[in-house]
Amino acid sequence: MSQSQSQPRNTQPETSLMSRLTALCKRRGFIYPASEIYGGLNGFWDFGPLGVLLKNNLRDAWWRDMVLCPPLGPDGEPLSIVGIDTSIIQHPKTWEASGHVGGFSDPMQTCRKCKKLFRADHIEDMLGDAEWVKSFADAMKVGAAGTLQLGGFLTGQTPFDGVAARQWAQKQGKKAAPGLALVRNPAVTLSWIDEDMRADPAKTFSFMDLLRYVATEQKNVTGLQTPCPNCGGDLTEPRQFNLMFESRVGAVEADDDSGKVYLRPETAQGIFLQYKNVLDTSRVRPPFGIAQVGKSFRNEVTPRNFIFRTREFEQMEMEFFVPPEDGMKWYEFWAAERMRWWKDMGLSEANLFRHEIGDGDRAFYSAATADIEYKYPFTAPNFGELEGVAYRTDYDLKQHQTFSKTNLEYIDQENSRRYLPHVIEPAAGLTRGVLALLCEAYQYDESRASPEWLKLKPSLAPTKIGIFPLVNKDGMPEIAEKLYLDLRRTYTCQYDAKQSIGKRYARMDEAGTPFCITVDGETAKDNAVTIRDRDTAQQERVALDQVRAYVAKKLTD
Ligand code: ATP
């Protein structure tokens, strides 16, 4: 994941990269499992001292580039975007109007054997990751050796080897996939597959078809079964499942629904509810934006992949209100601008992808949607969503106008007309953004004191400077402490006088600290220190009175 060709590459297998990153995050105080002493709570994570700094730095960069100092618009005009901070709990009608109460649900399938719940659209991916699928593919000699990602051999046309299938079922399959039809009842399952094959001896099929064949005990009217990624058992038909967390306000009886409220599943709706107040009380008029950063909650059925899909997470959303006829122009502008921004945060071009969502796959009210996707280690070679940029037309304002019976039109005095603005929404995940930064930054190089280190963009790094006296005597600590007291007024600094200098550098590299300043025996004589660059491990001698300017310049590069 290194950016420069000259850097030693991470040669470790991708599968263990996430576990090593997760371990590093815990060890260095970036991210811990929530409620860990009680065994953790699935889908919830806590940010530690370094993690909260990194998250806040990313959040602040977004706020600065969206609200304080937004980009120039497509015609070179300065944009006006204001901030807001709305309640997590809103009037329950909000979610009826937005469609979340009726429709914010993912089709779910339950395994009839192990009872696990899965999001229907995740099942193929999960099968690709499942150990039993990999072991079955090995036994069936499917795909090129070593490439066991489903994407790699899904498309390959595969002949069926009944003997190998039976052997696998009687050995590895018993433990790995006890629910699979082939394992539970090999004789019956294989005999109908055999019959099917005889009827068409030249038959070949994809690996996914093969999995469905061996997951189906008896072919019948319902056709082939898709196996459970966990145990191989058969799955129910997809059913709707509401993702919103419910709570109650006030002292209400448990069986009384009148106090029922929801934790917001997105920050956007709070913006729509206040759009009229913002228009009436500040000097904005279309085109303008309202931005918000905050927590959102979704009772995800399959939280997974570290902080990629969690049940409590943070979003950075902006609703940009424009005259209806300008919608597509602004959609194009924001989709391109948001890609540019993520690159500016240090994500490499090769790891980013703009996925234009086709007509059939968009929300019905959206005129255009692009997902900005990142190549996470667990999605590679594919990409996973990082941010969605959606042209939502006037759908949300219209819905809230209808449900609240409040006129939400903008009165354009200049052109004597009134209209409901159209909305472009760049909706980014802050939590997912932190994960993308960490994945991009993670480096592995055996030749360094700390083989694992984080190449974070210096302005986003949690700690900017490590300050060390080379040894804890001969006047060095005094000079180092003075420098520390000066620099910490501006930058997050860490003073460290313990252990060997190599160990101190290693600790800073793991934390992604871009600069380490060492006060040595010469400093008292030449009034200079060495500054070590995290990425090159090169040291430069810099005069004490030039240290501030040196660091300031590097942080704005
Ligand atoms: P997905 O398809 O991955 O569930 P989504 O399309 O439902 O995501 P949006 O509703 O567009 O997501 O939310 C905007 C952004 O919020 C996403 O791009 C993502 O970065 C973030 N996000 C959404 N759900 C989660 C989650 N469960 N955990 C962490 N971040 C999330």
Tab-separated table of C-alpha atoms in Angstrom, residues 61-365:
chain	number	residue	atom	x	y	z
A	61	ALA	CA	-9.995	19.132	7.498
A	62	TRP	CA	-13.480	18.416	6.104
A	63	TRP	CA	-15.025	21.277	8.077
A	64	ARG	CA	-12.300	23.656	6.959
A	65	ASP	CA	-12.625	22.637	3.289
A	66	MET	CA	-16.429	22.611	3.345
A	67	VAL	CA	-17.493	25.369	5.711
A	68	LEU	CA	-14.626	27.697	6.593
A	69	CYS	CA	-12.887	27.771	3.260
A	70	PRO	CA	-14.970	25.963	0.633
A	71	PRO	CA	-13.664	25.528	-2.913
A	72	LEU	CA	-14.574	27.902	-5.730
A	73	GLY	CA	-17.616	26.815	-7.734
A	74	PRO	CA	-17.701	25.662	-11.370
A	75	ASP	CA	-17.710	29.267	-12.617
A	76	GLY	CA	-14.980	30.384	-10.225
A	77	GLU	CA	-17.433	31.907	-7.742
A	78	PRO	CA	-16.894	31.572	-3.980
A	79	LEU	CA	-19.360	29.094	-2.485
A	80	SER	CA	-21.386	29.768	0.587
A	81	ILE	CA	-21.738	26.841	2.962
A	82	VAL	CA	-22.767	27.149	6.591
A	83	GLY	CA	-22.519	24.645	9.411
A	84	ILE	CA	-25.192	23.218	11.692
A	85	ASP	CA	-25.425	20.742	14.563
A	86	THR	CA	-28.839	19.122	14.936
A	87	SER	CA	-30.273	16.640	17.423
A	88	ILE	CA	-29.713	12.941	17.108
A	89	ILE	CA	-33.344	12.401	18.097
A	90	GLN	CA	-35.908	14.219	15.974
A	91	HIS	CA	-39.690	14.144	15.741
A	92	PRO	CA	-40.602	10.579	14.677
A	93	LYS	CA	-42.520	11.935	11.680
A	94	THR	CA	-39.132	12.958	10.242
A	95	TRP	CA	-38.378	9.325	9.506
A	96	GLU	CA	-41.799	8.649	8.038
A	97	ALA	CA	-41.321	11.559	5.649
A	98	SER	CA	-37.769	10.546	4.763
A	99	GLY	CA	-38.885	7.008	4.026
A	100	HIS	CA	-36.740	5.457	6.742
A	101	VAL	CA	-39.598	4.076	8.817
A	102	GLY	CA	-41.237	2.416	5.864
A	103	GLY	CA	-38.234	1.636	3.772
A	104	PHE	CA	-34.980	1.827	5.680
A	105	SER	CA	-34.501	-1.824	5.746
A	106	ASP	CA	-32.222	-4.230	4.027
A	107	PRO	CA	-33.541	-7.488	2.663
A	108	MET	CA	-32.295	-10.111	5.111
A	109	GLN	CA	-31.891	-13.847	4.962
A	110	THR	CA	-31.663	-16.165	7.946
A	111	CYS	CA	-29.897	-19.494	7.970
A	112	ARG	CA	-32.395	-22.229	8.848
A	113	LYS	CA	-29.619	-24.271	10.442
A	114	CYS	CA	-27.384	-21.906	12.445
A	115	LYS	CA	-29.972	-19.060	12.630
A	116	LYS	CA	-27.469	-16.383	11.615
A	117	LEU	CA	-28.846	-13.303	9.851
A	118	PHE	CA	-27.284	-11.960	6.671
A	119	ARG	CA	-27.890	-8.982	4.432
A	120	ALA	CA	-28.977	-10.497	1.131
A	121	ASP	CA	-26.609	-8.285	-0.847
A	122	HIS	CA	-23.610	-9.342	1.272
A	123	ILE	CA	-23.960	-13.080	0.908
A	124	GLU	CA	-21.862	-13.596	-2.211
A	125	ASP	CA	-19.016	-11.521	-0.761
A	126	MET	CA	-19.205	-13.410	2.505
A	127	LEU	CA	-19.111	-16.734	0.701
A	128	GLY	CA	-15.963	-15.488	-1.007
A	129	ASP	CA	-14.360	-14.978	2.394
A	130	ALA	CA	-15.685	-18.131	4.062
A	131	GLU	CA	-13.058	-20.656	5.110
A	132	TRP	CA	-15.259	-23.644	4.249
A	133	VAL	CA	-15.734	-22.315	0.727
A	134	LYS	CA	-11.993	-21.963	0.312
A	135	SER	CA	-11.397	-25.476	1.577
A	136	PHE	CA	-14.108	-26.862	-0.737
A	137	ALA	CA	-12.642	-24.972	-3.697
A	138	ASP	CA	-9.225	-26.445	-2.871
A	139	ALA	CA	-10.643	-29.942	-2.765
A	140	MET	CA	-12.406	-29.432	-6.073
A	141	LYS	CA	-9.223	-27.945	-7.578
A	142	VAL	CA	-11.095	-24.894	-8.724
A	143	GLY	CA	-9.290	-21.825	-9.928
A	144	ALA	CA	-5.602	-21.105	-10.281
A	145	ALA	CA	-3.566	-22.321	-7.311
A	146	GLY	CA	-3.615	-19.819	-4.506
A	147	THR	CA	-6.234	-17.509	-5.940
A	148	LEU	CA	-9.149	-18.404	-3.800
A	149	GLN	CA	-10.962	-15.120	-3.922
A	150	LEU	CA	-14.437	-15.740	-5.188
A	151	GLY	CA	-14.044	-13.012	-7.801
A	152	GLY	CA	-11.132	-14.937	-9.247
A	153	PHE	CA	-12.951	-18.124	-10.086
A	154	LEU	CA	-16.596	-17.221	-9.994
A	155	THR	CA	-16.527	-16.765	-13.703
A	156	GLY	CA	-14.516	-19.912	-14.417
A	157	GLN	CA	-16.524	-22.724	-15.919
A	158	THR	CA	-16.079	-25.775	-13.754
A	159	PRO	CA	-16.662	-29.487	-14.356
A	160	PHE	CA	-17.959	-31.453	-11.367
A	161	ASP	CA	-15.902	-34.121	-9.583
A	162	GLY	CA	-18.293	-36.177	-7.460
A	163	VAL	CA	-15.581	-38.311	-5.838
A	164	ALA	CA	-13.606	-35.316	-4.625
A	165	ALA	CA	-16.839	-33.734	-3.383
A	166	ARG	CA	-17.767	-36.827	-1.352
A	167	GLN	CA	-14.292	-37.088	0.166
A	168	TRP	CA	-14.354	-33.442	1.174
A	169	ALA	CA	-17.843	-33.815	2.646
A	170	GLN	CA	-16.774	-36.760	4.787
A	171	LYS	CA	-13.590	-35.107	6.045
A	172	GLN	CA	-13.166	-31.321	6.177
A	173	GLY	CA	-16.806	-30.577	5.396
A	174	LYS	CA	-18.119	-32.156	8.615
A	175	LYS	CA	-16.403	-29.539	10.729
A	176	ALA	CA	-16.286	-26.623	8.344
A	177	ALA	CA	-19.804	-26.660	6.894
A	178	PRO	CA	-22.044	-28.945	8.968
A	179	GLY	CA	-25.212	-27.408	7.505
A	180	LEU	CA	-24.353	-28.037	3.865
A	181	ALA	CA	-26.623	-30.531	2.092
A	182	LEU	CA	-23.612	-32.342	0.648
A	183	VAL	CA	-22.236	-32.829	4.176
A	184	ARG	CA	-25.510	-33.685	5.886
A	185	ASN	CA	-26.612	-36.147	3.244
A	186	PRO	CA	-23.917	-36.843	0.666
A	187	ALA	CA	-25.603	-39.866	-0.880
A	188	VAL	CA	-28.884	-38.122	-1.708
A	189	THR	CA	-27.310	-34.851	-2.737
A	190	LEU	CA	-24.718	-36.463	-4.990
A	191	SER	CA	-27.216	-38.819	-6.568
A	192	TRP	CA	-29.491	-36.066	-7.841
A	193	ILE	CA	-26.503	-34.000	-9.009
A	194	ASP	CA	-25.294	-37.115	-10.817
A	195	GLU	CA	-28.693	-37.528	-12.470
A	196	ASP	CA	-28.648	-33.897	-13.517
A	197	MET	CA	-25.164	-34.293	-14.981
A	198	ARG	CA	-26.084	-37.455	-16.882
A	199	ALA	CA	-28.967	-35.638	-18.484
A	200	ASP	CA	-26.422	-33.174	-19.862
A	201	PRO	CA	-22.918	-34.698	-19.806
A	202	ALA	CA	-21.237	-31.659	-21.330
A	203	LYS	CA	-22.555	-29.442	-18.542
A	204	THR	CA	-20.162	-26.931	-16.989
A	205	PHE	CA	-21.052	-24.240	-14.501
A	206	SER	CA	-19.625	-21.392	-12.490
A	207	PHE	CA	-18.206	-21.926	-9.015
A	208	MET	CA	-21.193	-20.116	-7.509
A	209	ASP	CA	-23.479	-22.592	-9.299
A	210	LEU	CA	-21.357	-25.403	-7.942
A	211	LEU	CA	-21.861	-24.092	-4.404
A	212	ARG	CA	-25.601	-23.940	-5.003
A	213	TYR	CA	-25.651	-27.485	-6.308
A	214	VAL	CA	-23.965	-28.898	-3.229
A	215	ALA	CA	-26.173	-26.774	-0.958
A	216	THR	CA	-29.338	-28.317	-2.376
A	217	GLU	CA	-30.411	-31.655	-0.985
A	218	GLN	CA	-33.190	-32.309	-3.453
A	219	LYS	CA	-33.789	-30.239	-6.504
A	220	ASN	CA	-37.403	-29.189	-6.421
A	221	VAL	CA	-39.685	-26.379	-7.468
A	222	THR	CA	-37.721	-23.820	-5.488
A	223	GLY	CA	-34.590	-24.627	-7.493
A	224	LEU	CA	-31.071	-24.352	-6.139
A	225	GLN	CA	-30.270	-23.045	-2.637
A	226	THR	CA	-27.620	-20.459	-1.822
A	227	PRO	CA	-25.617	-21.765	1.134
A	228	CYS	CA	-25.147	-19.964	4.444
A	229	PRO	CA	-21.680	-18.368	4.552
A	230	ASN	CA	-21.302	-19.536	8.143
A	231	CYS	CA	-22.340	-23.202	8.118
A	232	GLY	CA	-23.451	-24.048	4.572
A	233	GLY	CA	-27.097	-24.468	5.635
A	234	ASP	CA	-30.027	-23.229	3.575
A	235	LEU	CA	-31.255	-19.663	3.801
A	236	THR	CA	-34.751	-18.258	4.060
A	237	GLU	CA	-36.127	-15.952	1.378
A	238	PRO	CA	-34.995	-12.320	1.826
A	239	ARG	CA	-37.169	-10.419	4.352
A	240	GLN	CA	-37.218	-6.733	5.289
A	241	PHE	CA	-35.512	-5.690	8.516
A	242	ASN	CA	-35.594	-2.185	9.946
A	243	LEU	CA	-32.192	-0.767	10.707
A	244	MET	CA	-33.197	2.115	12.990
A	245	PHE	CA	-32.532	1.927	16.732
A	246	GLU	CA	-35.626	2.769	18.732
A	247	SER	CA	-35.822	4.592	22.022
A	248	ARG	CA	-38.481	6.372	24.112
A	249	VAL	CA	-38.862	9.886	25.362
A	250	GLY	CA	-40.621	10.856	28.580
A	251	ALA	CA	-42.190	8.736	31.231
A	252	VAL	CA	-44.321	6.505	29.058
A	253	GLU	CA	-45.673	3.060	29.620
A	254	ALA	CA	-43.640	0.332	27.992
A	255	ASP	CA	-46.482	-0.707	25.718
A	256	ASP	CA	-47.394	2.835	24.705
A	257	ASP	CA	-46.026	3.793	21.306
A	258	SER	CA	-46.613	7.524	21.717
A	259	GLY	CA	-43.128	8.191	23.093
A	260	LYS	CA	-41.337	6.085	20.496
A	261	VAL	CA	-38.409	7.836	18.853
A	262	TYR	CA	-35.467	6.769	16.720
A	263	LEU	CA	-31.749	7.438	16.820
A	264	ARG	CA	-30.958	9.108	13.505
A	265	PRO	CA	-29.652	6.734	10.829
A	266	GLU	CA	-28.109	9.675	8.931
A	267	THR	CA	-27.287	13.281	9.771
A	268	ALA	CA	-28.864	14.647	6.576
A	269	GLN	CA	-32.487	14.848	7.720
A	270	GLY	CA	-31.678	17.291	10.524
A	271	ILE	CA	-30.380	19.633	7.829
A	272	PHE	CA	-33.594	19.422	5.802
A	273	LEU	CA	-35.681	20.157	8.893
A	274	GLN	CA	-33.695	23.344	9.577
A	275	TYR	CA	-33.189	24.468	5.998
A	276	LYS	CA	-35.966	27.074	6.248
A	277	ASN	CA	-34.648	28.516	9.521
A	278	VAL	CA	-31.167	28.791	8.029
A	279	LEU	CA	-32.573	30.557	4.959
A	280	ASP	CA	-34.563	32.971	7.130
A	281	THR	CA	-31.837	33.743	9.649
A	282	SER	CA	-28.611	33.841	7.675
A	283	ARG	CA	-27.763	35.550	4.421
A	284	VAL	CA	-27.535	32.467	2.258
A	285	ARG	CA	-29.603	31.831	-0.850
A	286	PRO	CA	-29.363	29.105	-3.510
A	287	PRO	CA	-26.855	27.911	-4.480
A	288	PHE	CA	-25.711	27.322	-0.901
A	289	GLY	CA	-24.879	24.454	1.397
A	290	ILE	CA	-25.498	23.342	4.973
A	291	ALA	CA	-22.942	20.994	6.461
A	292	GLN	CA	-23.017	18.767	9.504
A	293	VAL	CA	-20.757	16.227	11.191
A	294	GLY	CA	-22.104	13.824	13.759
A	295	LYS	CA	-23.022	10.403	14.972
A	296	SER	CA	-25.442	8.158	13.159
A	297	PHE	CA	-26.788	4.796	14.222
A	298	ARG	CA	-27.816	1.780	12.194
A	299	ASN	CA	-28.602	-1.580	13.618
A	300	GLU	CA	-26.514	-3.255	10.922
A	301	VAL	CA	-27.195	-6.947	10.685
A	302	THR	CA	-23.678	-7.928	9.806
A	303	PRO	CA	-21.278	-5.344	11.269
A	304	ARG	CA	-17.810	-6.328	10.110
A	305	ASN	CA	-14.432	-5.427	8.760
A	306	PHE	CA	-13.210	-3.497	11.799
A	307	ILE	CA	-14.680	0.034	11.674
A	308	PHE	CA	-15.946	-0.259	8.081
A	309	ARG	CA	-19.474	-1.294	9.006
A	310	THR	CA	-20.399	-0.440	12.564
A	311	ARG	CA	-23.653	0.204	14.385
A	312	GLU	CA	-22.621	3.621	15.651
A	313	PHE	CA	-20.515	5.766	13.346
A	314	GLU	CA	-19.876	9.338	12.280
A	315	GLN	CA	-20.858	11.011	9.058
A	316	MET	CA	-19.806	14.234	7.374
A	317	GLU	CA	-22.719	15.351	5.239
A	318	MET	CA	-23.475	18.455	3.259
A	319	GLU	CA	-26.730	19.336	1.530
A	320	PHE	CA	-26.212	21.768	-1.322
A	321	PHE	CA	-29.409	23.605	-2.340
A	322	VAL	CA	-29.573	24.791	-5.945
A	323	PRO	CA	-32.131	26.089	-8.469
A	324	PRO	CA	-33.732	23.018	-10.104
A	325	GLU	CA	-32.327	23.717	-13.555
A	326	ASP	CA	-28.728	23.671	-12.223
A	327	GLY	CA	-28.891	20.282	-10.519
A	328	MET	CA	-26.731	18.252	-12.907
A	329	LYS	CA	-24.060	20.931	-13.101
A	330	TRP	CA	-23.646	20.904	-9.323
A	331	TYR	CA	-23.797	17.132	-9.137
A	332	GLU	CA	-20.845	16.895	-11.511
A	333	PHE	CA	-19.004	19.566	-9.583
A	334	TRP	CA	-19.377	17.880	-6.196
A	335	ALA	CA	-18.656	14.359	-7.423
A	336	ALA	CA	-15.347	15.556	-8.908
A	337	GLU	CA	-14.526	17.823	-5.982
A	338	ARG	CA	-15.039	15.087	-3.394
A	339	MET	CA	-12.738	12.703	-5.290
A	340	ARG	CA	-10.109	15.436	-5.365
A	341	TRP	CA	-10.515	15.998	-1.636
A	342	TRP	CA	-9.929	12.394	-0.659
A	343	LYS	CA	-6.777	12.385	-2.772
A	344	ASP	CA	-5.701	15.509	-0.940
A	345	MET	CA	-6.137	13.615	2.343
A	346	GLY	CA	-3.464	11.195	1.151
A	347	LEU	CA	-5.487	8.403	-0.482
A	348	SER	CA	-3.754	7.311	-3.655
A	349	GLU	CA	-5.432	7.590	-7.024
A	350	ALA	CA	-5.044	3.848	-7.640
A	351	ASN	CA	-7.024	3.066	-4.486
A	352	LEU	CA	-9.929	5.395	-5.303
A	353	PHE	CA	-12.739	4.742	-7.729
A	354	ARG	CA	-15.756	6.744	-8.797
A	355	HIS	CA	-18.594	4.305	-9.228
A	356	GLU	CA	-21.427	5.838	-11.202
A	357	ILE	CA	-24.626	4.125	-10.065
A	358	GLY	CA	-26.731	2.982	-13.005
A	359	ASP	CA	-30.354	3.959	-13.618
A	360	GLY	CA	-31.818	0.745	-12.262
A	361	ASP	CA	-29.754	0.723	-9.061
A	362	ARG	CA	-30.307	4.243	-7.735
A	363	ALA	CA	-32.846	5.340	-5.159
A	364	PHE	CA	-36.002	6.135	-7.142
A	365	TYR	CA	-35.838	9.863	-6.340
